[in-house]
Tab-separated table of C-alpha atoms in Angstrom:
chain	number	residue	atom	x	y	z
Q	157	MET	CA	-0.010	0.159	0.033
Q	158	LYS	CA	2.819	2.413	1.040
Q	159	ILE	CA	4.295	2.154	-2.755
Q	160	LEU	CA	1.907	2.186	-4.507
Q	161	ARG	CA	1.100	5.861	-2.677
Q	162	ALA	CA	4.587	6.839	-3.603
Q	163	GLY	CA	4.318	5.635	-6.695
Q	164	ALA	CA	1.020	7.804	-7.039
Q	165	ILE	CA	2.513	10.715	-5.080
Q	166	ALA	CA	5.867	10.830	-7.654
Q	167	LEU	CA	3.875	10.519	-10.837
Q	168	LEU	CA	1.412	13.689	-9.435
Q	169	THR	CA	4.765	15.422	-8.414
Q	170	ALA	CA	6.068	14.810	-12.505
Q	171	PHE	CA	2.915	15.433	-14.392
Q	172	LEU	CA	3.019	18.641	-12.047
Q	173	LEU	CA	6.516	19.720	-12.808
Q	174	TYR	CA	5.746	19.015	-16.700
Q	175	MET	CA	2.829	21.399	-16.361
Q	176	PHE	CA	5.041	23.624	-14.628
Q	177	PHE	CA	8.008	24.071	-16.923
Q	178	ARG	CA	6.247	23.601	-20.233
Q	179	ASN	CA	7.270	25.929	-22.865
Q	180	ILE	CA	8.893	27.807	-21.110
Q	181	ASN	CA	12.640	30.153	-22.291
Q	182	PHE	CA	14.894	29.138	-19.808
Q	183	SER	CA	17.298	32.177	-20.854
Q	184	GLN	CA	14.996	34.601	-20.392
Q	185	VAL	CA	14.027	32.880	-17.056
Q	186	TRP	CA	17.378	32.946	-15.834
Q	187	GLY	CA	17.597	36.702	-17.495
Q	188	ILE	CA	14.244	37.542	-15.164
Q	189	ILE	CA	16.080	36.405	-11.565
Q	190	ARG	CA	19.219	38.012	-12.411
Q	191	ARG	CA	17.718	41.098	-12.509
Q	192	VAL	CA	16.224	40.925	-9.083
Q	193	HIS	CA	18.206	42.764	-6.081
Q	194	PRO	CA	19.133	40.917	-2.896
Q	195	GLY	CA	17.250	43.169	-0.745
Q	196	TYR	CA	13.708	41.927	-2.318
Q	197	LEU	CA	15.109	38.482	-1.027
Q	198	LEU	CA	16.469	39.139	2.204
Q	199	LEU	CA	13.094	41.020	2.891
Q	200	PHE	CA	11.456	37.653	1.982
Q	201	CYS	CA	13.455	35.523	3.923
Q	202	ALA	CA	12.821	37.655	6.652
Q	203	GLY	CA	8.843	37.668	6.343
Q	204	LEU	CA	9.106	34.025	6.293
Q	205	LEU	CA	10.041	33.652	9.693
Q	206	PHE	CA	8.351	36.164	11.112
Q	207	GLN	CA	5.786	33.985	9.978
Q	208	GLN	CA	7.149	30.917	12.016
Q	209	VAL	CA	7.152	33.566	15.287
Q	210	LEU	CA	3.112	33.993	14.517
Q	211	ARG	CA	2.383	30.920	14.229
Q	212	GLY	CA	4.345	29.632	17.377
Q	213	TYR	CA	2.514	32.380	19.433
Q	214	ARG	CA	-0.881	31.219	17.837
Q	215	TRP	CA	-0.023	27.214	18.452
Q	216	ALA	CA	0.759	28.253	22.237
Q	217	ILE	CA	-2.839	29.793	22.501
Q	218	LEU	CA	-4.394	26.478	21.683
Q	219	LEU	CA	-2.732	24.555	24.247
Q	220	ARG	CA	-2.199	26.674	27.182
Q	221	PRO	CA	-5.370	25.310	28.490
Q	222	ARG	CA	-3.331	22.174	28.914
Q	223	LYS	CA	0.294	24.095	30.225
Q	224	ALA	CA	0.161	27.657	30.434
Q	225	THR	CA	3.932	27.689	30.831
Q	226	ILE	CA	4.822	26.323	27.575
Q	227	ARG	CA	7.382	28.772	25.807
Q	228	VAL	CA	6.361	29.944	22.712
Q	229	VAL	CA	10.077	29.779	21.569
Q	230	THR	CA	9.569	26.311	21.823
Q	231	LEU	CA	6.220	25.858	19.629
Q	232	VAL	CA	8.156	28.148	17.151
Q	233	ASN	CA	10.403	25.876	16.893
Q	234	PHE	CA	8.544	22.731	16.317
Q	235	THR	CA	6.653	24.307	14.005
Q	236	MET	CA	9.578	24.880	11.706
Q	237	ILE	CA	10.842	20.992	12.503
Q	238	GLY	CA	7.087	20.091	11.249
Q	239	PHE	CA	7.996	21.892	8.004
Q	240	LEU	CA	11.520	20.444	7.668
Q	241	ILE	CA	9.793	16.930	7.838
Q	242	ASN	CA	7.001	17.798	5.113
Q	243	THR	CA	10.025	18.905	2.819
Q	244	LEU	CA	11.723	15.607	3.998
Q	245	LEU	CA	8.892	12.977	4.035
Q	246	PRO	CA	5.902	12.788	1.839
Q	247	GLY	CA	2.172	12.637	2.970
Q	248	ARG	CA	2.488	15.776	5.113
Q	249	ILE	CA	3.582	13.542	8.223
Q	250	GLY	CA	4.634	17.001	9.703
Q	251	GLU	CA	1.617	18.086	10.954
Q	252	PRO	CA	0.951	15.014	13.383
Q	253	ALA	CA	4.668	14.548	14.295
Q	254	ARG	CA	4.868	18.100	15.498
Q	255	GLY	CA	1.835	17.656	17.802
Q	256	ILE	CA	3.256	13.974	19.303
Q	257	LEU	CA	6.406	16.140	19.699
Q	258	VAL	CA	5.582	19.218	21.446
Q	259	ALA	CA	3.118	16.624	23.520
Q	260	ARG	CA	6.024	14.633	24.571
Q	261	ARG	CA	8.296	17.459	25.149
Q	262	GLU	CA	5.677	19.107	27.222
Q	263	GLY	CA	4.195	16.284	29.258
Q	264	ILE	CA	0.900	16.415	27.938
Q	265	LYS	CA	-1.253	13.365	26.144
Q	266	SER	CA	-0.931	13.255	22.479
Q	267	ALA	CA	-3.968	13.777	21.330
Q	268	HIS	CA	-4.257	17.059	22.629
Q	269	GLY	CA	-1.288	17.721	20.686
Q	270	LEU	CA	-2.667	16.339	18.039
Q	271	ALA	CA	-5.914	18.326	18.328
Q	272	SER	CA	-4.223	21.568	18.619
Q	273	VAL	CA	-2.934	20.874	14.790
Q	274	VAL	CA	-5.812	19.702	14.036
Q	275	LEU	CA	-7.884	23.278	14.954
Q	276	GLU	CA	-5.013	25.026	13.517
Q	277	ARG	CA	-5.361	23.472	10.225
Q	278	LEU	CA	-8.923	24.108	10.498
Q	279	ILE	CA	-8.360	27.645	11.135
Q	280	ASP	CA	-5.845	28.411	8.351
Q	281	ALA	CA	-8.417	27.228	5.929
Q	282	SER	CA	-11.267	29.220	7.152
Q	283	VAL	CA	-8.801	31.873	6.936
Q	284	VAL	CA	-7.641	31.357	3.639
Q	285	VAL	CA	-10.790	30.678	1.946
Q	286	CYS	CA	-12.245	34.042	3.662
Q	287	LEU	CA	-9.444	36.506	1.833
Q	288	PHE	CA	-9.287	34.488	-1.195
Q	289	LEU	CA	-13.324	35.303	-1.071
Q	290	ILE	CA	-12.946	39.409	-0.301
Q	291	SER	CA	-9.881	39.200	-2.864
Q	292	LEU	CA	-12.238	37.639	-5.851
Q	293	LEU	CA	-14.546	40.733	-5.098
Q	294	TYR	CA	-12.363	43.311	-6.377
Q	295	LEU	CA	-10.058	41.631	-8.809
Q	296	LYS	CA	-10.058	43.493	-12.206
Q	297	HIS	CA	-11.002	40.138	-14.646
Q	298	THR	CA	-14.476	39.621	-12.837
Q	299	SER	CA	-16.228	38.630	-16.190
Q	300	SER	CA	-13.565	35.703	-16.467
Q	301	PRO	CA	-15.599	32.571	-16.363
Q	302	PHE	CA	-12.760	31.144	-14.898
Q	303	ILE	CA	-12.667	33.720	-11.789
Q	304	ALA	CA	-16.874	33.295	-11.847
Q	305	SER	CA	-16.332	29.482	-10.756
Q	306	LEU	CA	-13.397	30.012	-8.356
Q	307	ARG	CA	-15.632	32.421	-6.740
Q	308	GLN	CA	-19.204	29.953	-6.782
Q	309	VAL	CA	-16.426	27.734	-5.268
Q	310	ALA	CA	-15.545	29.699	-2.393
Q	311	TRP	CA	-19.144	31.328	-1.488
Q	312	VAL	CA	-19.759	27.036	-1.026
Q	313	ALA	CA	-16.573	26.506	1.290
Q	314	LEU	CA	-16.401	29.325	3.219
Q	315	PRO	CA	-19.472	28.679	4.985
Q	316	LEU	CA	-18.958	24.765	5.508
Q	317	PHE	CA	-15.321	25.711	7.136
Q	318	MET	CA	-16.768	28.456	9.663
Q	319	GLY	CA	-19.611	26.253	10.323
Q	320	ALA	CA	-16.866	23.522	11.205
Q	321	PHE	CA	-14.984	26.273	13.444
Q	322	ILE	CA	-18.317	27.413	14.815
Q	323	LEU	CA	-18.808	23.571	16.142
Q	324	PHE	CA	-15.676	23.461	17.287
Q	325	TYR	CA	-16.177	26.537	19.553
Q	326	PHE	CA	-19.535	25.030	20.535
Q	327	MET	CA	-17.688	21.606	21.710
Q	328	ASN	CA	-15.240	23.164	23.915
Q	329	ARG	CA	-17.891	25.079	25.939
Q	330	GLU	CA	-19.231	22.610	28.314
Q	331	SER	CA	-23.255	22.835	27.722
Q	332	GLY	CA	-21.937	22.283	24.195
Q	333	PHE	CA	-20.409	19.164	24.935
Q	334	ALA	CA	-22.685	17.856	26.765
Q	335	TRP	CA	-25.254	18.487	23.877
Q	336	THR	CA	-23.177	16.826	21.530
Q	337	SER	CA	-22.337	14.253	23.730
Q	338	ARG	CA	-26.473	13.385	24.179
Q	339	GLN	CA	-27.119	13.579	20.298
Q	340	ILE	CA	-24.423	11.061	19.455
Q	341	THR	CA	-25.735	8.819	21.920
Q	342	ARG	CA	-29.333	8.937	20.816
Q	343	LEU	CA	-27.726	8.822	16.863
Q	344	MET	CA	-25.933	5.474	17.512
Q	345	ARG	CA	-29.599	3.648	18.323
Q	346	ILE	CA	-29.485	3.321	14.446
Q	347	LEU	CA	-26.667	0.828	15.349
Q	348	PRO	CA	-27.408	-3.332	16.391
Q	349	ALA	CA	-27.858	-2.767	20.401
Q	350	HIS	CA	-24.334	-4.652	20.843
Q	351	ARG	CA	-22.795	-1.681	18.862
Q	352	ARG	CA	-23.998	0.920	20.637
Q	353	GLU	CA	-22.258	1.611	23.010
Q	354	GLN	CA	-18.972	0.583	21.906
Q	355	ALA	CA	-19.233	3.045	18.964
Q	356	ALA	CA	-20.516	5.761	21.058
Q	357	GLY	CA	-17.518	5.500	23.315
Q	358	THR	CA	-14.608	5.732	20.241
Q	359	VAL	CA	-16.889	9.099	18.594
Q	360	LEU	CA	-16.791	10.812	22.060
Q	361	HIS	CA	-12.989	9.894	22.969
Q	362	PHE	CA	-12.448	11.541	19.582
Q	363	ILE	CA	-14.525	14.514	20.259
Q	364	GLN	CA	-13.279	14.560	24.210
Q	365	GLY	CA	-9.564	14.886	22.249
Q	366	LEU	CA	-10.424	17.770	20.295
Q	367	ARG	CA	-11.824	19.692	23.091
Q	368	LEU	CA	-8.955	22.128	23.824
Q	369	GLN	CA	-11.712	24.037	26.659
Q	370	LEU	CA	-10.756	27.749	25.310
Q	371	GLY	CA	-12.113	30.546	26.613
Q	372	THR	CA	-14.198	33.360	24.132
Q	373	LEU	CA	-11.183	35.641	25.258
Q	374	ASP	CA	-8.263	33.043	23.452
Q	375	PHE	CA	-10.514	32.207	20.880
Q	376	ILE	CA	-11.035	36.187	19.773
Q	377	LYS	CA	-6.814	35.888	20.309
Q	378	LEU	CA	-7.110	32.762	18.066
Q	379	THR	CA	-8.569	34.244	15.169
Q	380	LEU	CA	-6.666	38.000	15.330
Q	381	SER	CA	-3.539	35.726	15.432
Q	382	SER	CA	-4.661	33.408	13.067
Q	383	PHE	CA	-5.589	36.431	10.482
Q	384	ALA	CA	-2.628	38.239	10.803
Q	385	VAL	CA	-0.555	34.992	10.292
Q	386	TRP	CA	-1.094	35.322	6.710
Q	387	LEU	CA	-2.083	39.167	6.221
Q	388	CYS	CA	1.774	40.054	7.342
Q	389	THR	CA	2.634	37.602	4.609
Q	390	ILE	CA	1.189	38.280	1.969
Q	391	PRO	CA	2.567	42.098	1.260
Q	392	VAL	CA	6.099	40.002	1.546
Q	393	TYR	CA	5.034	37.433	-1.453
Q	394	TRP	CA	3.430	40.812	-3.056
Q	395	ALA	CA	6.552	43.118	-3.345
Q	396	MET	CA	8.848	40.516	-4.786
Q	397	LEU	CA	6.362	40.967	-7.631
Q	398	ARG	CA	7.351	43.560	-9.406
Q	399	PRO	CA	11.381	43.076	-10.033
Q	400	MET	CA	10.106	39.721	-11.803
Q	401	GLY	CA	8.079	42.095	-13.927
Q	402	ILE	CA	4.359	41.637	-12.974
Q	403	GLN	CA	2.236	43.726	-12.113
Q	404	ALA	CA	-0.670	43.067	-9.484
Q	405	SER	CA	-2.913	45.104	-6.541
Q	406	PHE	CA	-2.807	43.947	-3.041
Q	407	ILE	CA	-5.682	42.152	-3.639
Q	408	GLU	CA	-4.494	40.531	-6.996
Q	409	ALA	CA	-2.008	39.504	-4.325
Q	410	MET	CA	-4.159	38.113	-1.887
Q	411	ASN	CA	-5.805	36.174	-4.434
Q	412	TYR	CA	-2.739	34.553	-5.763
Q	413	TYR	CA	-1.646	33.413	-2.499
Q	414	SER	CA	-5.138	32.356	-1.194
Q	415	ILE	CA	-3.924	29.666	-4.028
Q	416	LEU	CA	-0.875	29.018	-3.206
Q	417	ALA	CA	-1.716	28.208	0.216
Q	418	ALA	CA	-4.362	25.665	-0.935
Q	419	ALA	CA	-1.834	23.897	-3.109
Q	420	ALA	CA	0.647	23.610	-0.399
Q	421	SER	CA	-1.674	21.222	0.794
Q	422	ILE	CA	-1.076	18.677	-1.897
Q	423	PRO	CA	1.482	16.190	0.006
Q	424	THR	CA	4.155	16.170	-2.970
Q	425	PRO	CA	7.620	16.583	-1.075
Q	426	GLY	CA	8.337	19.878	-0.717
Q	427	MET	CA	5.065	20.946	-2.537
Q	428	ALA	CA	7.799	20.193	-5.827
Q	429	GLY	CA	5.040	20.557	-8.557
Q	430	SER	CA	2.089	20.897	-6.347
Q	431	LEU	CA	3.279	24.733	-5.485
Q	432	ASP	CA	4.800	25.564	-9.026
Q	433	ALA	CA	2.219	24.738	-11.071
Q	434	ALA	CA	-0.817	26.554	-9.023
Q	435	SER	CA	1.859	29.610	-8.385
Q	436	ARG	CA	2.252	29.963	-12.780
Q	437	GLY	CA	-1.404	28.649	-13.559
Q	438	ALA	CA	-2.521	31.942	-10.796
Q	439	LEU	CA	-0.274	34.477	-12.286
Q	440	VAL	CA	-1.210	33.778	-15.464
Q	441	SER	CA	-4.748	33.142	-15.560
Q	442	ILE	CA	-5.395	35.931	-12.889
Q	443	LEU	CA	-2.666	38.252	-12.860
Q	444	GLY	CA	-2.029	38.235	-16.539
Q	445	ALA	CA	1.745	37.607	-16.458
Q	446	ASN	CA	4.194	36.173	-18.606
Q	447	PRO	CA	4.502	32.547	-18.108
Q	448	ASN	CA	8.402	33.275	-18.502
Q	449	SER	CA	8.290	35.674	-15.615
Q	450	ALA	CA	5.783	33.336	-12.979
Q	451	VAL	CA	7.967	30.961	-13.684
Q	452	ALA	CA	10.494	33.242	-12.788
Q	453	TYR	CA	8.948	34.282	-9.862
Q	454	THR	CA	7.570	30.770	-8.357
Q	455	LEU	CA	11.490	29.499	-8.660
Q	456	VAL	CA	13.116	32.279	-6.719
Q	457	MET	CA	10.351	31.733	-4.006
Q	458	HIS	CA	9.674	27.930	-3.940
Q	459	VAL	CA	13.714	27.748	-3.264
Q	460	LEU	CA	13.801	30.610	-0.686
Q	461	LEU	CA	10.990	28.993	1.103
Q	462	ILE	CA	12.740	25.460	0.739
Q	463	LEU	CA	16.169	26.610	2.004
Q	464	VAL	CA	15.304	29.264	4.964
Q	465	LEU	CA	12.428	27.289	6.820
Q	466	VAL	CA	14.932	23.569	5.901
Q	467	ILE	CA	17.989	25.488	7.395
Q	468	ALA	CA	15.709	26.801	10.400
Q	469	GLY	CA	14.896	23.470	10.514
Q	470	PHE	CA	17.678	21.596	11.048
Q	471	ILE	CA	18.592	24.582	13.427
Q	472	ALA	CA	15.585	23.546	15.177
Q	473	LEU	CA	16.062	20.026	15.553
Q	474	THR	CA	19.351	20.711	17.456
Q	475	VAL	CA	18.421	23.410	19.920
Q	476	GLU	CA	15.294	20.803	20.629
Q	477	GLY	CA	17.470	17.406	20.720
Q	478	VAL	CA	14.745	15.947	18.114
Q	479	ASN	CA	15.968	12.404	16.859
Q	480	LEU	CA	14.942	12.079	13.338
Q	481	LYS	CA	14.265	7.605	14.531
Q	482	GLY	CA	11.619	9.240	16.191
Q	483	ILE	CA	10.709	11.188	13.663
Q	484	ARG	CA	10.418	7.761	11.085
Q	485	ARG	CA	8.544	5.512	13.893
Q	486	ILE	CA	5.675	8.275	13.608
Q	487	GLN	CA	5.749	7.604	10.032
Q	488	GLU	CA	5.490	4.246	9.965
Q	489	LYS	CA	2.784	4.394	12.496
Q	490	THR	CA	0.328	7.475	10.801
């Protein structure tokens, strides 16, 4: 099964890379890259690292009910370790791995560490869809059938993601969890009598693991910090468009980055192919960029993304004393 999955990921990666590099003048791409001032590259790198700091702060909010003394710098390190694992191993194993590793380090239940990562991803998805929807309303090419289709998808996806987020908040309240437990028990009556208790217990155990016991103020902080994670990063990507010969407004850059964030969830190694093909497609189709400029921008962006965060990840591994063999064991169990 693992061999089939690895083969499917390899084929998908190869196909996406082909779509990214097809019909490109490589000498023109290299010429565009050479003209970029190093200051833009340094700004981009600084923005990537600042985003990880914001992610660490947000993660601390999620885990604070389990351990109030958890250090933000520790969570920043494990956030970067998670990115490193995603880059080195297929299947985006870095997400559950960092939750388990932090739980072990801080002496909390693994279910709570995993639940914090699940909720973090859910919030990110909601924020990205929200930003995507907002950006669609102000795009210049609103008459495009492609844009119209994307707008319809966003209108459907946003209520779903927000509804799931509200459900998580509701289950974190004592009254909400009690109500949910009663409904699940009633729902299990459709099963044979000898299976009801076991099935209800399994579902309730899973929900209990997702309960982070956050107060209303913590949810507000969580929401604001989540928007900050994305809104403080978009300007960095936007700033590097102009030296690549790509003209775009901030709203258009927001739309582009939302698509980029969605593509990053495709489990190819180091986001190879998935991030690249999505970036080229969005820059050309939505921003009207020249394909050579789109490829030049994407190559620089992707190389810096991998280089900076992988180096930071290895430094974090050393600082936290994490053993790569332990990570491999987590992968085998996932």
